[in-house]
mmCIF file of C-alpha atoms in Angstrom:
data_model
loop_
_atom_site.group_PDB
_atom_site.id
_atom_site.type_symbol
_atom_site.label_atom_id
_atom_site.label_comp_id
_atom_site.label_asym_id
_atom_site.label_seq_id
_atom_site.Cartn_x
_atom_site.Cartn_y
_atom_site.Cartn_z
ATOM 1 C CA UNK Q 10 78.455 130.601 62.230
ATOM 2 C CA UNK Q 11 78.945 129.505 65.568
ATOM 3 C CA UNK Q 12 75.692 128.127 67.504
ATOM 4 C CA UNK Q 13 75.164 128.090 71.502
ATOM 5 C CA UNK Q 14 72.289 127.382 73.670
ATOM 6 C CA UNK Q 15 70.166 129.446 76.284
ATOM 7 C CA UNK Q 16 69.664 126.666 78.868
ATOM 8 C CA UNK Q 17 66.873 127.194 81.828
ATOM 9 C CA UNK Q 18 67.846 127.988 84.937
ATOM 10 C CA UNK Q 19 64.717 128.458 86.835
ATOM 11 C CA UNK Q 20 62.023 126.841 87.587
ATOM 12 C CA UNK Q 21 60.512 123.618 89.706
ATOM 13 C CA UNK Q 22 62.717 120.793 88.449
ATOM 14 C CA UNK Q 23 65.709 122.657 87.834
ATOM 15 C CA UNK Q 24 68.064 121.510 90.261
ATOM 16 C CA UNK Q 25 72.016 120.501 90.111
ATOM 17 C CA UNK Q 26 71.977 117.487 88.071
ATOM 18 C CA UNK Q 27 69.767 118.741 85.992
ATOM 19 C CA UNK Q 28 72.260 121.871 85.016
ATOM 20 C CA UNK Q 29 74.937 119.394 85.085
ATOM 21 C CA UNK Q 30 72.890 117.015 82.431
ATOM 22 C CA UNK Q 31 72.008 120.192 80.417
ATOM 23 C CA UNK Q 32 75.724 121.509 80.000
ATOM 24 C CA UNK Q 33 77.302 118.185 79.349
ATOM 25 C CA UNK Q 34 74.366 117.665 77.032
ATOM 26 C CA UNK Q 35 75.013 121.027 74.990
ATOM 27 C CA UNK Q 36 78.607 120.566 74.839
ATOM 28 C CA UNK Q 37 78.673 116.589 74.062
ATOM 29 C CA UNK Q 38 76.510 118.116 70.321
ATOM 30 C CA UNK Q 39 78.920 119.903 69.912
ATOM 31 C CA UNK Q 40 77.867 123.479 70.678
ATOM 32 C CA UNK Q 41 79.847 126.275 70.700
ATOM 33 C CA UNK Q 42 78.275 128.484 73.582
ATOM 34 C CA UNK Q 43 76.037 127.768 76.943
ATOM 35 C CA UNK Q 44 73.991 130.350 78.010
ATOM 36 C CA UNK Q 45 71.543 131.396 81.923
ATOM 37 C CA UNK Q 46 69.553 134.157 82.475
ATOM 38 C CA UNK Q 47 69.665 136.586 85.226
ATOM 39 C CA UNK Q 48 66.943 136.944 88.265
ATOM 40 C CA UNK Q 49 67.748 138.095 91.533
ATOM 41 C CA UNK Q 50 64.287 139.018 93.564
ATOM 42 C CA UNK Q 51 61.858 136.365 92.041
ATOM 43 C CA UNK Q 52 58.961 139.088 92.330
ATOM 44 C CA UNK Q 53 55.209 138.095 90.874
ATOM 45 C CA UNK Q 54 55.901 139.937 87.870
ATOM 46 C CA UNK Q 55 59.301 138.091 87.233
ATOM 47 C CA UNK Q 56 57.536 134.969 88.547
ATOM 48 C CA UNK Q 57 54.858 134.605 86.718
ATOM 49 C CA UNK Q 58 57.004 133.615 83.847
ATOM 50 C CA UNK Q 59 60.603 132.338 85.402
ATOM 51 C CA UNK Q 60 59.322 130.968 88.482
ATOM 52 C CA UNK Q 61 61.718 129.912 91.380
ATOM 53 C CA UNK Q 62 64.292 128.373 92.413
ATOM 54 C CA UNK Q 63 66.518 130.553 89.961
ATOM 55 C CA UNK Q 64 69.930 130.035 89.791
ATOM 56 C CA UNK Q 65 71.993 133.126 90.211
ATOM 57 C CA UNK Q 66 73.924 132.869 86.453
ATOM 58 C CA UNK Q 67 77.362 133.792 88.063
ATOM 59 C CA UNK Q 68 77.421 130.888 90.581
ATOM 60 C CA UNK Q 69 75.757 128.787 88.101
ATOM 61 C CA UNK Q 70 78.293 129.677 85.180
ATOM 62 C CA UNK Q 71 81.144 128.928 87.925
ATOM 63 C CA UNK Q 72 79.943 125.428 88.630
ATOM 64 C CA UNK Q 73 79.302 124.444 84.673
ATOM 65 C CA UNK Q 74 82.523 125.678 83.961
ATOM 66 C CA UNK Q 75 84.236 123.013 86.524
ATOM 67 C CA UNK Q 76 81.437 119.959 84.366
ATOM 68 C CA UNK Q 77 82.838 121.027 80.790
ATOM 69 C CA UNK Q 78 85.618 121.686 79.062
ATOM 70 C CA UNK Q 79 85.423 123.143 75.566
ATOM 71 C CA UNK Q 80 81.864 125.394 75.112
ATOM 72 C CA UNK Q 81 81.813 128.774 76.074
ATOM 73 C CA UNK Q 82 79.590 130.338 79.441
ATOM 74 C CA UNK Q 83 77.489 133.637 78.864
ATOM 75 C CA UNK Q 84 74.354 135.139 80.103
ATOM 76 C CA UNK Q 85 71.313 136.006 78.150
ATOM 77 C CA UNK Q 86 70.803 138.601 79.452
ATOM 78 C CA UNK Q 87 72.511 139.888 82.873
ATOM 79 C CA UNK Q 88 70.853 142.706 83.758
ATOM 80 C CA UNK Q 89 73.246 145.470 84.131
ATOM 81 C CA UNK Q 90 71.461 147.912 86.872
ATOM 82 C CA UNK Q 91 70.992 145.414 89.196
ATOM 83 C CA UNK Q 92 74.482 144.869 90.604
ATOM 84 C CA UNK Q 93 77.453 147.628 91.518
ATOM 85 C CA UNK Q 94 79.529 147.550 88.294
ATOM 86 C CA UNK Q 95 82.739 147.043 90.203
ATOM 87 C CA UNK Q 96 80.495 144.028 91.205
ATOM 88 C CA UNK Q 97 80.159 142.482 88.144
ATOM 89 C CA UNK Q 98 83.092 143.271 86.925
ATOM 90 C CA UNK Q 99 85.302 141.507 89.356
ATOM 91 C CA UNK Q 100 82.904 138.456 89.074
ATOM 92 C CA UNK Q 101 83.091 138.246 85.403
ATOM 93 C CA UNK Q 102 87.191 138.903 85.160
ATOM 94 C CA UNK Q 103 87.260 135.937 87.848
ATOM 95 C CA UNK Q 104 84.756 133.763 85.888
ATOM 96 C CA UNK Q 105 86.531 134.497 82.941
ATOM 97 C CA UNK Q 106 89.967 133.629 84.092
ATOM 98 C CA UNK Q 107 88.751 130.428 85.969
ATOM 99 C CA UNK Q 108 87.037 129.418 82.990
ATOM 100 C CA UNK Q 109 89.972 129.697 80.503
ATOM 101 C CA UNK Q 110 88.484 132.307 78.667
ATOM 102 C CA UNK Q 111 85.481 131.162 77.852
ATOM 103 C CA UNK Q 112 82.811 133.938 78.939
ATOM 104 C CA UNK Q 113 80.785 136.194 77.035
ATOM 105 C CA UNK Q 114 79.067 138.617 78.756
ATOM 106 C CA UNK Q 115 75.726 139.326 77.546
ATOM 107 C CA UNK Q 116 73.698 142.559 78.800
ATOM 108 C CA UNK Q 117 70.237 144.113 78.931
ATOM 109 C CA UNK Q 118 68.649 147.089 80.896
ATOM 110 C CA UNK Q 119 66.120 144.452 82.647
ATOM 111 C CA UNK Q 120 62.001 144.885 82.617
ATOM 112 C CA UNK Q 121 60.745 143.465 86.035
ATOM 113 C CA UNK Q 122 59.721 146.652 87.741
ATOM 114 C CA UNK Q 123 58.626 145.230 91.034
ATOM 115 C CA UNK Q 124 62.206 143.481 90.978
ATOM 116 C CA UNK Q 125 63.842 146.562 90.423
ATOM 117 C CA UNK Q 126 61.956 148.302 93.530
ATOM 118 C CA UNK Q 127 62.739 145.057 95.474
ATOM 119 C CA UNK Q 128 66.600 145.810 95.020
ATOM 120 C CA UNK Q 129 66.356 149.408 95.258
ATOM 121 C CA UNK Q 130 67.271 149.879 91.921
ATOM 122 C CA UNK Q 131 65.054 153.139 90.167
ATOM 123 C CA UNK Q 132 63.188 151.346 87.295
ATOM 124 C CA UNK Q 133 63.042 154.598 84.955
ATOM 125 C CA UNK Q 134 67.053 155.331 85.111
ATOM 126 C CA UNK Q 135 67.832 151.910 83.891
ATOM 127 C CA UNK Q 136 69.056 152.809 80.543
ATOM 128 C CA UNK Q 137 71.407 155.607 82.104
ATOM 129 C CA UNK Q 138 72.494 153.131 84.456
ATOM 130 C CA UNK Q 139 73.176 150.507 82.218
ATOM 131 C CA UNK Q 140 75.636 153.051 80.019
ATOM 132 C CA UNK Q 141 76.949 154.260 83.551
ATOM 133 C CA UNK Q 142 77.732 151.104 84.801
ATOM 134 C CA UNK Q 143 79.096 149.463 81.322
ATOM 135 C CA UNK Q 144 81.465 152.540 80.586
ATOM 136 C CA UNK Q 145 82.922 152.026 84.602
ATOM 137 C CA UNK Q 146 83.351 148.222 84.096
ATOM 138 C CA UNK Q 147 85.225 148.553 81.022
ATOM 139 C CA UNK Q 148 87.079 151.266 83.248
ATOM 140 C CA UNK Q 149 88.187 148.868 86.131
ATOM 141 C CA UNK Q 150 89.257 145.863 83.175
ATOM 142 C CA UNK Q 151 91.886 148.696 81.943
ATOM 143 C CA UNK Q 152 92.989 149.701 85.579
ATOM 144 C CA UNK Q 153 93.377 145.870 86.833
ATOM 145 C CA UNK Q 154 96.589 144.689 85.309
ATOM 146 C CA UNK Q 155 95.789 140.878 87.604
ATOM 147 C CA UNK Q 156 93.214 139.649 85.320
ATOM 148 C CA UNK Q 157 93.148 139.413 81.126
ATOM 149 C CA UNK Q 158 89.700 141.003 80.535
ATOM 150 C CA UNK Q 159 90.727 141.909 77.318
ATOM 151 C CA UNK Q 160 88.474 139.071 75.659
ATOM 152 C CA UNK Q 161 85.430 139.014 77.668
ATOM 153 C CA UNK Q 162 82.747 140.297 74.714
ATOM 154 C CA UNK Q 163 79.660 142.348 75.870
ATOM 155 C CA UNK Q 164 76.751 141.927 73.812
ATOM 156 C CA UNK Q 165 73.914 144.332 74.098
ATOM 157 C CA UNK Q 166 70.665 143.055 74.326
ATOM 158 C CA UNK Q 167 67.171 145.121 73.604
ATOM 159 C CA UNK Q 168 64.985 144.990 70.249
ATOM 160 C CA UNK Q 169 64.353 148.535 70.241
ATOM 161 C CA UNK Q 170 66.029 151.295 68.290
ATOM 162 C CA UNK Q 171 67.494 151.927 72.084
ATOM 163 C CA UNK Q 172 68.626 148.412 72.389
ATOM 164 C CA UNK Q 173 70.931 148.952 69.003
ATOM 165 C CA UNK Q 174 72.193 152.756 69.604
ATOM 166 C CA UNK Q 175 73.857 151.043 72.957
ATOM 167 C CA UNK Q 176 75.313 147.869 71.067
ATOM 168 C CA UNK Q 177 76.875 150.167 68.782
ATOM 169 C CA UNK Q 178 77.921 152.627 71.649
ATOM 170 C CA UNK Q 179 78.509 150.127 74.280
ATOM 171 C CA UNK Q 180 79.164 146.846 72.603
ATOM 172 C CA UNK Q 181 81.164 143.899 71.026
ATOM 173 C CA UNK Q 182 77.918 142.029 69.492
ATOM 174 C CA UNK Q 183 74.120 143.337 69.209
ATOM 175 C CA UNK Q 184 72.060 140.622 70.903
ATOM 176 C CA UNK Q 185 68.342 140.600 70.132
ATOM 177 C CA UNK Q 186 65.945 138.538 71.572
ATOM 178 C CA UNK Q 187 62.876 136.190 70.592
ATOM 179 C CA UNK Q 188 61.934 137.564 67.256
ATOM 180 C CA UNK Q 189 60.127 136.898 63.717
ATOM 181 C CA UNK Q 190 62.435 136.038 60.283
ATOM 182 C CA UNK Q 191 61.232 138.832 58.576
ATOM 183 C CA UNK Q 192 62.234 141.054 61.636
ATOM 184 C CA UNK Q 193 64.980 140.173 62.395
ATOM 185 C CA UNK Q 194 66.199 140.887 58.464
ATOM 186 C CA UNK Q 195 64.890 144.375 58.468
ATOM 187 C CA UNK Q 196 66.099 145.284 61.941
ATOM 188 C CA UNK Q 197 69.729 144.326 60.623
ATOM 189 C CA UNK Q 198 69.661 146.939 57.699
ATOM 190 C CA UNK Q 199 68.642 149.083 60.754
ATOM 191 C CA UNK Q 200 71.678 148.665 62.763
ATOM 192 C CA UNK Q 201 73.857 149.084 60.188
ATOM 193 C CA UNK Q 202 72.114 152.676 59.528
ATOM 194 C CA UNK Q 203 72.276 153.522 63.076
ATOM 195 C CA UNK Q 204 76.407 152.736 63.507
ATOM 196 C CA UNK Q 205 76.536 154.702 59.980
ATOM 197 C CA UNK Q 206 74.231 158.191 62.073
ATOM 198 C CA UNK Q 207 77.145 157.705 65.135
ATOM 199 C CA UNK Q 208 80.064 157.425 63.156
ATOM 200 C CA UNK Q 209 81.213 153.597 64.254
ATOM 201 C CA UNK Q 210 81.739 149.821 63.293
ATOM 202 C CA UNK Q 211 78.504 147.746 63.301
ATOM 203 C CA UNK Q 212 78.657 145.376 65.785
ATOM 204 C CA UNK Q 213 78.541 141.864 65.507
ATOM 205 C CA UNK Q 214 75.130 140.351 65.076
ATOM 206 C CA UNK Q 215 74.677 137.535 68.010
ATOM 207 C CA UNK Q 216 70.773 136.840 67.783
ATOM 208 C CA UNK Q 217 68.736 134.420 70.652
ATOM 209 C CA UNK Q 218 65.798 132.699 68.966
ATOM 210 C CA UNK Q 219 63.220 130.706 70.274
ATOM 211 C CA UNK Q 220 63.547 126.817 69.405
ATOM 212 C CA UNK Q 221 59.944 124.818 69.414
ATOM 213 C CA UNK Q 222 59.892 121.774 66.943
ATOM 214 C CA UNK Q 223 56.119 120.877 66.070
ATOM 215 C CA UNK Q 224 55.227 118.070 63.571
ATOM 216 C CA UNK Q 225 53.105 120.396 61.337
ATOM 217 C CA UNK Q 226 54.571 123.594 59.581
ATOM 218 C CA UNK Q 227 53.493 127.192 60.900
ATOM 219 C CA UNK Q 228 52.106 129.259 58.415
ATOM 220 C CA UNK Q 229 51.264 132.244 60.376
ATOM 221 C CA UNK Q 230 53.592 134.900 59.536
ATOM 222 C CA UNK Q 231 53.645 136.236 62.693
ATOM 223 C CA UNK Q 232 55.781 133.167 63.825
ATOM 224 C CA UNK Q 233 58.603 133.348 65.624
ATOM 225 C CA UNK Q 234 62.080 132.129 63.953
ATOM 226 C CA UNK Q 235 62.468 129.001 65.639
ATOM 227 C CA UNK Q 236 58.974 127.690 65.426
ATOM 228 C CA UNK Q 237 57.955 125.248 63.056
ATOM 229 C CA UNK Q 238 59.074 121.819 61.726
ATOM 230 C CA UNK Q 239 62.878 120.817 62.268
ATOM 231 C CA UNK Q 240 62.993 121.885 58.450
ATOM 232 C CA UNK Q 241 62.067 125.160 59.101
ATOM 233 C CA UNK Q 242 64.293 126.107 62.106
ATOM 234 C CA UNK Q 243 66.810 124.724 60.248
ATOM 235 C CA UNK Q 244 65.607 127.284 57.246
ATOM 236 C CA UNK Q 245 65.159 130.258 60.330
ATOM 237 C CA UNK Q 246 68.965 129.560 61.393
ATOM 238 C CA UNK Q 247 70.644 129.372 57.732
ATOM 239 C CA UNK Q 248 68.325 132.835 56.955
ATOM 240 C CA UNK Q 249 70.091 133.887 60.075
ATOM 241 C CA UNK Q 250 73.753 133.177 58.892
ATOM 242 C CA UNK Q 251 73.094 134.712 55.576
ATOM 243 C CA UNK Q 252 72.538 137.856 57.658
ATOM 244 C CA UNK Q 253 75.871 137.687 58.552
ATOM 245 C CA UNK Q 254 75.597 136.738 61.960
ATOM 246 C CA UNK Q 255 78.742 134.815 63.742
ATOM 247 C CA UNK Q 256 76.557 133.354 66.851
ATOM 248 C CA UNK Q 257 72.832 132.620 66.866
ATOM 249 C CA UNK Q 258 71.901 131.349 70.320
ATOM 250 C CA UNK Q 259 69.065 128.818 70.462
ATOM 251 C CA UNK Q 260 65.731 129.407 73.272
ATOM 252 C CA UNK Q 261 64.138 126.089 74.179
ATOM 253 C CA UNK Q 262 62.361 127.789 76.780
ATOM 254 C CA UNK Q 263 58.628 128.683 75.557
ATOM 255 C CA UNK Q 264 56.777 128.932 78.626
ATOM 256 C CA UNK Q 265 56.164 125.220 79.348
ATOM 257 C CA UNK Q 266 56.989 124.597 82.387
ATOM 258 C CA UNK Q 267 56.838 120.662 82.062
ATOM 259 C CA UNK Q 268 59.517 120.898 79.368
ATOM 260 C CA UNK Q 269 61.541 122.147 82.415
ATOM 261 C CA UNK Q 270 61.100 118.519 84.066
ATOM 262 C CA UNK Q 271 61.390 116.373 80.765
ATOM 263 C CA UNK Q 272 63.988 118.329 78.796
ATOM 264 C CA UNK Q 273 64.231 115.030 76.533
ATOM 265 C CA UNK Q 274 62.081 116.810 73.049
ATOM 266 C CA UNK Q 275 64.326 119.872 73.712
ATOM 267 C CA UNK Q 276 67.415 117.623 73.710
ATOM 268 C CA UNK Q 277 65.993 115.535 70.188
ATOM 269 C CA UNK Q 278 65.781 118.900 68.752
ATOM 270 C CA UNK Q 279 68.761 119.815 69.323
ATOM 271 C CA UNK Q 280 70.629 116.580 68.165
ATOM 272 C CA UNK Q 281 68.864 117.058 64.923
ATOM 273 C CA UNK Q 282 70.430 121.210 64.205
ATOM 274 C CA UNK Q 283 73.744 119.893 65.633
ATOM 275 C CA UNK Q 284 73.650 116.943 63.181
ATOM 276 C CA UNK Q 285 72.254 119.149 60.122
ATOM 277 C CA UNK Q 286 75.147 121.937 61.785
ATOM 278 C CA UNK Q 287 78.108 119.438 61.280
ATOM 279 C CA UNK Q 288 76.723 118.018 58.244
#
């Protein structure tokens, strides 16, 4: 199982170097995959939890690709309705093809509403949009015979029954978000049942979960995978690979914003899965 990394890309103190220190920082563990988010109109709603300046991922993902060499660039999650599918699909083929390859696409029908009304975007047709505009990018990468789009992967992000009827629809890899063990076990058995009800493959499993070392173990059993000593993320991610999944993507992001300016604990935590990873 391959692991990657959501790095922030928002947020007072993120700035260029700090990006820069972040990628070369992901990729010099030895990480297989570096991952943004996706903001356009920092609204209250979206800023009350990502708050500016946010780094458009495209541009972002351009620039990191030119500081590293080996990891793979993706977004957790670029959200689909916001941008004219012909759009985004000429700006991934070109980030793909600048990159070498390396993207992976990840998708979601977005939740800001006041950012959707601040791009014109109607918040209640996002799901149809989102299937709209995937079916018509995947329409212009077999029509454009200039760029190999053959390898980008879209994975499908949403937790909801939704969320995993469009993965297996829609999608390469079914890309859930933030989420507890026991969850995250049972919601697999439900994928598989859904692909079974529409007749096709089960698509990859490619989970994001939160990553917050503390020095005591959580015993709540509402706690998120991720959470808890170094021993049991490490515990959360091998659960996760028994699952079958071929990416788990780790979320060092928990609402702190002063982790933002001193990414150092975020970084020892890290050192200590890639170490336990290679080991």
């Amino acid at each position: 199982m391959q692991i990657g990394v959501n790095v922030p890309n928002f947020a007072p103190g993120t700035d260029p170097e700090m990006l820069r220190q972040w990628a070369q920082t992901v990729e010099g563990l030895g990480f297989d995959l570096l991952m943004v988010s996706d903001h356009i109109a920092v609204t209250p709603d979206v800023a009350e939890q990502y708050p500016a300046p946010f780094y458009e991922p495209f541009t972002t993902l351009s620039w990191l690709a030119a500081v590293t060499r080996r990891v793979r660039l993706g977004t957790t999650v670029l959200i689909v309705p916001y941008r004219h599918p012909l759009l985004t699909a000429r700006m991934a083929a070109n980030l793909n093809r600048l990159s070498g390859g390396r993207l992976v696409l990840g998708v979601g029908v977005g939740w800001a509403r006041q950012e959707f009304e601040a791009l014109g975007v109607p918040y209640r047709r996002r799901g149809a949009l989102t299937d709209e505009y995937l079916n018509a990018m995947r329409d212009a990468w077999r029509d454009t015979d200039d760029y190999d789009t053959e390898a980008i992967p879209i994975w499908i992000g949403g937790n909801s029954d939704a969320g995993m009827r469009r993965a297996v629809r829609l999608g390469d890899a079914w890309h859930p978000l933030r989420f507890t063990p026991g969850w995250l076990a049972e919601a697999a058995g439900r994928l598989k049942a859904i692909a079974g009800e529409l007749g096709r493959p089960v698509p990859a499993l490619m989970p994001r979960m939160a990553l917050q070392e503390t020095r005591e173990p959580i015993s709540d059993p509402d706690r998120l995978a991720g959470v808890g000593t170094i021993h049991q993320i490490i515990a959360d991610i091998d659960q996760i690979r028994l699952l079958g999944a071929e990416t788990v993507v780790l979320d060092p992001f928990n609402g702190d914003l002063t982790e933002i300016r001193q990414p150092e604990r975020a970084w020892q935590t890290l050192a200590a899965v890639a170490a336990h990873h290679k080991s």
